[in-house]
PDB file of C-alpha atoms in Angstrom:
ATOM      1  CA  UNK A   1     -26.093 -12.195 -65.866  1.00 44.00           C
ATOM      2  CA  UNK A   2     -23.463 -13.774 -63.754  1.00 46.00           C
ATOM      3  CA  UNK A   3     -21.268 -13.868 -65.938  1.00 44.00           C
ATOM      4  CA  UNK A   4     -21.630 -10.446 -66.953  1.00 47.00           C
ATOM      5  CA  UNK A   5     -21.590  -8.592 -63.136  1.00 54.00           C
ATOM      6  CA  UNK A   6     -18.180 -11.226 -62.434  1.00 70.00           C
ATOM      7  CA  UNK A   7     -16.245  -9.023 -65.975  1.00 88.00           C
ATOM      8  CA  UNK A   8     -16.899  -5.420 -63.733  1.00 92.00           C
ATOM      9  CA  UNK A   9     -14.283  -4.427 -61.956  1.00 93.00           C
ATOM     10  CA  UNK A  10     -13.381  -0.839 -59.528  1.00 94.00           C
ATOM     11  CA  UNK A  11     -10.668   1.124 -58.082  1.00 95.00           C
ATOM     12  CA  UNK A  12     -11.541   3.865 -55.772  1.00 94.00           C
ATOM     13  CA  UNK A  13      -9.138   6.022 -54.708  1.00 93.00           C
ATOM     14  CA  UNK A  14     -10.070   8.722 -51.762  1.00 92.00           C
ATOM     15  CA  UNK A  15      -7.364  10.430 -50.295  1.00 90.00           C
ATOM     16  CA  UNK A  16      -8.469  13.103 -47.289  1.00 90.00           C
ATOM     17  CA  UNK A  17      -4.112  13.796 -46.625  1.00 88.00           C
ATOM     18  CA  UNK A  18      -5.143  14.345 -42.911  1.00 84.00           C
ATOM     19  CA  UNK A  19      -1.969  16.008 -41.777  1.00 82.00           C
ATOM     20  CA  UNK A  20      -2.574  19.172 -44.449  1.00 82.00           C
ATOM     21  CA  UNK A  21      -3.291  22.522 -44.822  1.00 85.00           C
ATOM     22  CA  UNK A  22      -5.354  21.870 -47.616  1.00 85.00           C
ATOM     23  CA  UNK A  23      -6.444  18.784 -46.683  1.00 86.00           C
ATOM     24  CA  UNK A  24     -10.357  16.599 -48.044  1.00 88.00           C
ATOM     25  CA  UNK A  25     -11.811  15.562 -44.951  1.00 86.00           C
ATOM     26  CA  UNK A  26     -15.066  13.802 -47.164  1.00 89.00           C
ATOM     27  CA  UNK A  27     -12.583  12.240 -49.763  1.00 90.00           C
ATOM     28  CA  UNK A  28     -13.667   8.516 -47.596  1.00 89.00           C
ATOM     29  CA  UNK A  29     -16.932   9.918 -47.829  1.00 91.00           C
ATOM     30  CA  UNK A  30     -17.771  10.002 -51.529  1.00 92.00           C
ATOM     31  CA  UNK A  31     -14.993   6.760 -52.208  1.00 92.00           C
ATOM     32  CA  UNK A  32     -18.075   5.081 -50.755  1.00 92.00           C
ATOM     33  CA  UNK A  33     -20.804   7.191 -52.521  1.00 94.00           C
ATOM     34  CA  UNK A  34     -19.120   5.322 -55.443  1.00 95.00           C
ATOM     35  CA  UNK A  35     -19.378   2.131 -54.201  1.00 94.00           C
ATOM     36  CA  UNK A  36     -22.648   2.296 -53.286  1.00 95.00           C
ATOM     37  CA  UNK A  37     -23.950   3.630 -56.799  1.00 95.00           C
ATOM     38  CA  UNK A  38     -21.959   0.640 -58.323  1.00 95.00           C
ATOM     39  CA  UNK A  39     -23.420  -1.995 -56.394  1.00 93.00           C
ATOM     40  CA  UNK A  40     -27.148  -0.494 -56.708  1.00 94.00           C
ATOM     41  CA  UNK A  41     -27.374   0.862 -59.767  1.00 94.00           C
ATOM     42  CA  UNK A  42     -24.078  -0.857 -62.266  1.00 92.00           C
ATOM     43  CA  UNK A  43     -24.365  -4.761 -61.496  1.00 91.00           C
ATOM     44  CA  UNK A  44     -20.695  -4.494 -59.496  1.00 92.00           C
ATOM     45  CA  UNK A  45     -20.353  -7.042 -56.961  1.00 91.00           C
ATOM     46  CA  UNK A  46     -18.936  -5.563 -53.472  1.00 90.00           C
ATOM     47  CA  UNK A  47     -16.814  -7.729 -53.555  1.00 89.00           C
ATOM     48  CA  UNK A  48     -15.189  -6.441 -56.816  1.00 91.00           C
ATOM     49  CA  UNK A  49     -14.423  -3.243 -55.775  1.00 92.00           C
ATOM     50  CA  UNK A  50     -11.686  -2.030 -53.684  1.00 91.00           C
ATOM     51  CA  UNK A  51     -11.220   1.307 -51.869  1.00 91.00           C
ATOM     52  CA  UNK A  52      -7.558   2.729 -50.889  1.00 91.00           C
ATOM     53  CA  UNK A  53      -7.918   5.317 -48.224  1.00 89.00           C
ATOM     54  CA  UNK A  54      -5.801   7.330 -45.939  1.00 88.00           C
ATOM     55  CA  UNK A  55      -9.113   7.533 -43.910  1.00 84.00           C
ATOM     56  CA  UNK A  56      -9.402   6.380 -40.470  1.00 74.00           C
ATOM     57  CA  UNK A  57     -13.000   4.196 -41.132  1.00 64.00           C
ATOM     58  CA  UNK A  58     -13.427   2.282 -38.470  1.00 55.00           C
ATOM     59  CA  UNK A  59     -11.974   0.917 -34.768  1.00 44.00           C
ATOM     60  CA  UNK A  60      -8.427   2.831 -35.152  1.00 41.00           C
ATOM     61  CA  UNK A  61      -7.695   0.606 -38.974  1.00 40.00           C
ATOM     62  CA  UNK A  62      -7.432   1.481 -41.842  1.00 43.00           C
ATOM     63  CA  UNK A  63     -11.293  -1.012 -42.737  1.00 45.00           C
ATOM     64  CA  UNK A  64     -11.576  -0.525 -46.095  1.00 53.00           C
ATOM     65  CA  UNK A  65      -8.126  -0.657 -47.790  1.00 57.00           C
ATOM     66  CA  UNK A  66      -5.161  -2.830 -46.599  1.00 62.00           C
ATOM     67  CA  UNK A  67      -2.762  -0.665 -48.103  1.00 75.00           C
ATOM     68  CA  UNK A  68      -2.662   3.199 -48.194  1.00 86.00           C
ATOM     69  CA  UNK A  69      -2.971   5.466 -50.881  1.00 91.00           C
ATOM     70  CA  UNK A  70       0.729   5.192 -52.412  1.00 91.00           C
ATOM     71  CA  UNK A  71       2.581   4.998 -55.625  1.00 91.00           C
ATOM     72  CA  UNK A  72       3.434   1.617 -55.052  1.00 92.00           C
ATOM     73  CA  UNK A  73       0.149   0.059 -54.088  1.00 91.00           C
ATOM     74  CA  UNK A  74      -1.804   2.852 -56.531  1.00 92.00           C
ATOM     75  CA  UNK A  75       0.198   0.488 -58.924  1.00 93.00           C
ATOM     76  CA  UNK A  76      -0.010  -3.058 -58.012  1.00 92.00           C
ATOM     77  CA  UNK A  77      -4.207  -3.340 -57.323  1.00 92.00           C
ATOM     78  CA  UNK A  78      -4.478  -1.718 -60.549  1.00 93.00           C
ATOM     79  CA  UNK A  79      -1.785  -4.560 -61.635  1.00 92.00           C
ATOM     80  CA  UNK A  80      -4.125  -7.314 -60.163  1.00 90.00           C
ATOM     81  CA  UNK A  81      -6.953  -6.572 -61.642  1.00 90.00           C
ATOM     82  CA  UNK A  82      -5.496  -5.820 -64.559  1.00 90.00           C
ATOM     83  CA  UNK A  83      -4.231  -9.985 -64.490  1.00 87.00           C
ATOM     84  CA  UNK A  84      -7.918 -10.684 -64.553  1.00 84.00           C
ATOM     85  CA  UNK A  85      -9.254  -9.261 -67.502  1.00 84.00           C
ATOM     86  CA  UNK A  86      -7.164 -11.911 -69.521  1.00 82.00           C
ATOM     87  CA  UNK A  87      -9.353 -14.207 -67.315  1.00 79.00           C
ATOM     88  CA  UNK A  88     -12.874 -12.932 -69.007  1.00 73.00           C
ATOM     89  CA  UNK A  89     -12.948 -12.961 -73.704  1.00 68.00           C
ATOM     90  CA  UNK A  90     -15.498 -10.271 -73.242  1.00 71.00           C
ATOM     91  CA  UNK A  91     -17.395  -7.989 -71.189  1.00 76.00           C
ATOM     92  CA  UNK A  92     -14.475  -7.137 -69.276  1.00 85.00           C
ATOM     93  CA  UNK A  93     -14.961  -3.863 -67.724  1.00 89.00           C
ATOM     94  CA  UNK A  94     -12.856  -1.578 -65.094  1.00 92.00           C
ATOM     95  CA  UNK A  95     -13.346   1.813 -63.092  1.00 94.00           C
ATOM     96  CA  UNK A  96     -10.719   4.123 -61.672  1.00 93.00           C
ATOM     97  CA  UNK A  97     -12.071   6.742 -59.556  1.00 94.00           C
ATOM     98  CA  UNK A  98      -9.243   9.004 -58.031  1.00 91.00           C
ATOM     99  CA  UNK A  99     -10.446  11.570 -55.090  1.00 91.00           C
ATOM    100  CA  UNK A 100      -7.215  13.554 -54.264  1.00 89.00           C
ATOM    101  CA  UNK A 101      -4.822  16.574 -54.462  1.00 85.00           C
ATOM    102  CA  UNK A 102      -3.712  17.007 -58.919  1.00 81.00           C
ATOM    103  CA  UNK A 103      -0.841  18.733 -59.580  1.00 76.00           C
ATOM    104  CA  UNK A 104      -0.422  20.208 -63.396  1.00 74.00           C
ATOM    105  CA  UNK A 105       3.487  19.571 -64.198  1.00 74.00           C
ATOM    106  CA  UNK A 106       5.736  20.425 -67.478  1.00 64.00           C
ATOM    107  CA  UNK A 107       6.378  17.468 -69.292  1.00 63.00           C
ATOM    108  CA  UNK A 108       9.037  17.184 -71.532  1.00 62.00           C
ATOM    109  CA  UNK A 109       7.941  13.734 -73.483  1.00 59.00           C
ATOM    110  CA  UNK A 110       5.058  16.580 -74.978  1.00 58.00           C
ATOM    111  CA  UNK A 111       6.833  19.811 -74.553  1.00 60.00           C
ATOM    112  CA  UNK A 112       3.032  20.152 -72.170  1.00 62.00           C
ATOM    113  CA  UNK A 113       1.667  20.696 -68.575  1.00 65.00           C
ATOM    114  CA  UNK A 114       0.701  17.129 -67.776  1.00 69.00           C
ATOM    115  CA  UNK A 115      -2.011  16.489 -65.149  1.00 74.00           C
ATOM    116  CA  UNK A 116      -0.855  13.973 -62.021  1.00 75.00           C
ATOM    117  CA  UNK A 117      -2.364  11.981 -59.164  1.00 83.00           C
ATOM    118  CA  UNK A 118      -0.400  13.306 -55.936  1.00 84.00           C
ATOM    119  CA  UNK A 119      -1.093   9.485 -53.562  1.00 86.00           C
ATOM    120  CA  UNK A 120      -0.066  10.172 -49.966  1.00 85.00           C
ATOM    121  CA  UNK A 121       3.972   9.425 -50.306  1.00 76.00           C
ATOM    122  CA  UNK A 122       4.337  12.530 -52.370  1.00 76.00           C
ATOM    123  CA  UNK A 123       5.307  10.342 -55.048  1.00 85.00           C
ATOM    124  CA  UNK A 124       3.504  11.451 -57.810  1.00 85.00           C
ATOM    125  CA  UNK A 125       1.755   9.245 -60.589  1.00 86.00           C
ATOM    126  CA  UNK A 126       1.606  11.791 -64.425  1.00 81.00           C
ATOM    127  CA  UNK A 127      -1.230  11.116 -66.377  1.00 79.00           C
ATOM    128  CA  UNK A 128       0.517   9.535 -69.220  1.00 80.00           C
ATOM    129  CA  UNK A 129       2.194   6.155 -66.739  1.00 85.00           C
ATOM    130  CA  UNK A 130      -1.486   5.832 -65.643  1.00 86.00           C
ATOM    131  CA  UNK A 131      -2.703   5.601 -69.538  1.00 85.00           C
ATOM    132  CA  UNK A 132       0.252   3.822 -70.482  1.00 86.00           C
ATOM    133  CA  UNK A 133      -0.852   0.859 -67.042  1.00 89.00           C
ATOM    134  CA  UNK A 134      -4.142   0.848 -68.261  1.00 89.00           C
ATOM    135  CA  UNK A 135      -2.963   0.010 -72.195  1.00 88.00           C
ATOM    136  CA  UNK A 136      -1.819  -3.363 -70.295  1.00 88.00           C
ATOM    137  CA  UNK A 137      -5.478  -4.317 -69.739  1.00 88.00           C
ATOM    138  CA  UNK A 138      -7.518  -7.302 -72.230  1.00 86.00           C
ATOM    139  CA  UNK A 139      -7.705  -5.709 -75.281  1.00 84.00           C
ATOM    140  CA  UNK A 140     -11.785  -5.766 -75.134  1.00 83.00           C
ATOM    141  CA  UNK A 141     -11.499  -4.857 -71.369  1.00 85.00           C
ATOM    142  CA  UNK A 142     -13.914  -0.991 -71.192  1.00 87.00           C
ATOM    143  CA  UNK A 143     -11.445   1.215 -69.045  1.00 88.00           C
ATOM    144  CA  UNK A 144     -12.579   4.564 -67.300  1.00 88.00           C
ATOM    145  CA  UNK A 145     -10.964   6.706 -65.137  1.00 87.00           C
ATOM    146  CA  UNK A 146     -12.701   9.474 -63.686  1.00 86.00           C
ATOM    147  CA  UNK A 147     -10.139  12.274 -62.034  1.00 83.00           C
ATOM    148  CA  UNK A 148     -11.057  14.701 -59.465  1.00 83.00           C
ATOM    149  CA  UNK A 149      -8.499  16.487 -59.078  1.00 75.00           C
ATOM    150  CA  UNK A 150      -8.124  19.122 -56.155  1.00 70.00           C
ATOM    151  CA  UNK A 151      -5.664  22.272 -56.377  1.00 58.00           C
ATOM    152  CA  UNK A 152      -5.557  21.207 -60.255  1.00 56.00           C
ATOM    153  CA  UNK A 153      -6.482  23.875 -63.146  1.00 50.00           C
ATOM    154  CA  UNK A 154      -7.988  20.898 -64.319  1.00 51.00           C
ATOM    155  CA  UNK A 155      -9.761  19.791 -61.395  1.00 48.00           C
ATOM    156  CA  UNK A 156     -12.504  16.901 -63.010  1.00 46.00           C
ATOM    157  CA  UNK A 157     -10.977  15.473 -65.702  1.00 52.00           C
ATOM    158  CA  UNK A 158     -12.494  11.678 -67.556  1.00 51.00           C
ATOM    159  CA  UNK A 159     -10.670   9.231 -69.382  1.00 55.00           C
ATOM    160  CA  UNK A 160     -12.034   5.968 -71.250  1.00 54.00           C
ATOM    161  CA  UNK A 161      -8.835   3.578 -72.011  1.00 54.00           C
ATOM    162  CA  UNK A 162      -9.683   1.236 -75.068  1.00 51.00           C
TER     163      UNK A 162
END
């Protein structure tokens, strides 16, 4: 049982955009609720769940996240967790949750509209970039992504990459 629990990792991104008119005041609270569900119901260890947020989470500091949810920091955290996937032969699980703004943009690559995430830095993350990054995980990994995008035509999207 311990072996299986150690194989579960999650990244939860909750961006409130405090300085914007279209802020998301409950994004951090949603992130905490997701973490509680993962630890209480799905066997995740608290220490294996990273939260990136721009919310003030305790005594004027970013208690849960050492870094703000910029594109660079999101990619760095995914890559850090990805490296761990090669330490396990089987049963590796990674879940990514995003609560934040999204946009639909036209992509020349597939000549269609693509969804994107809007981190705090303003440098968007196109869904295709995210999927490319997730394909670097060990092929035996089970990966799930939940995008709760505000200001996007597709408000909620689930991606499964295996």
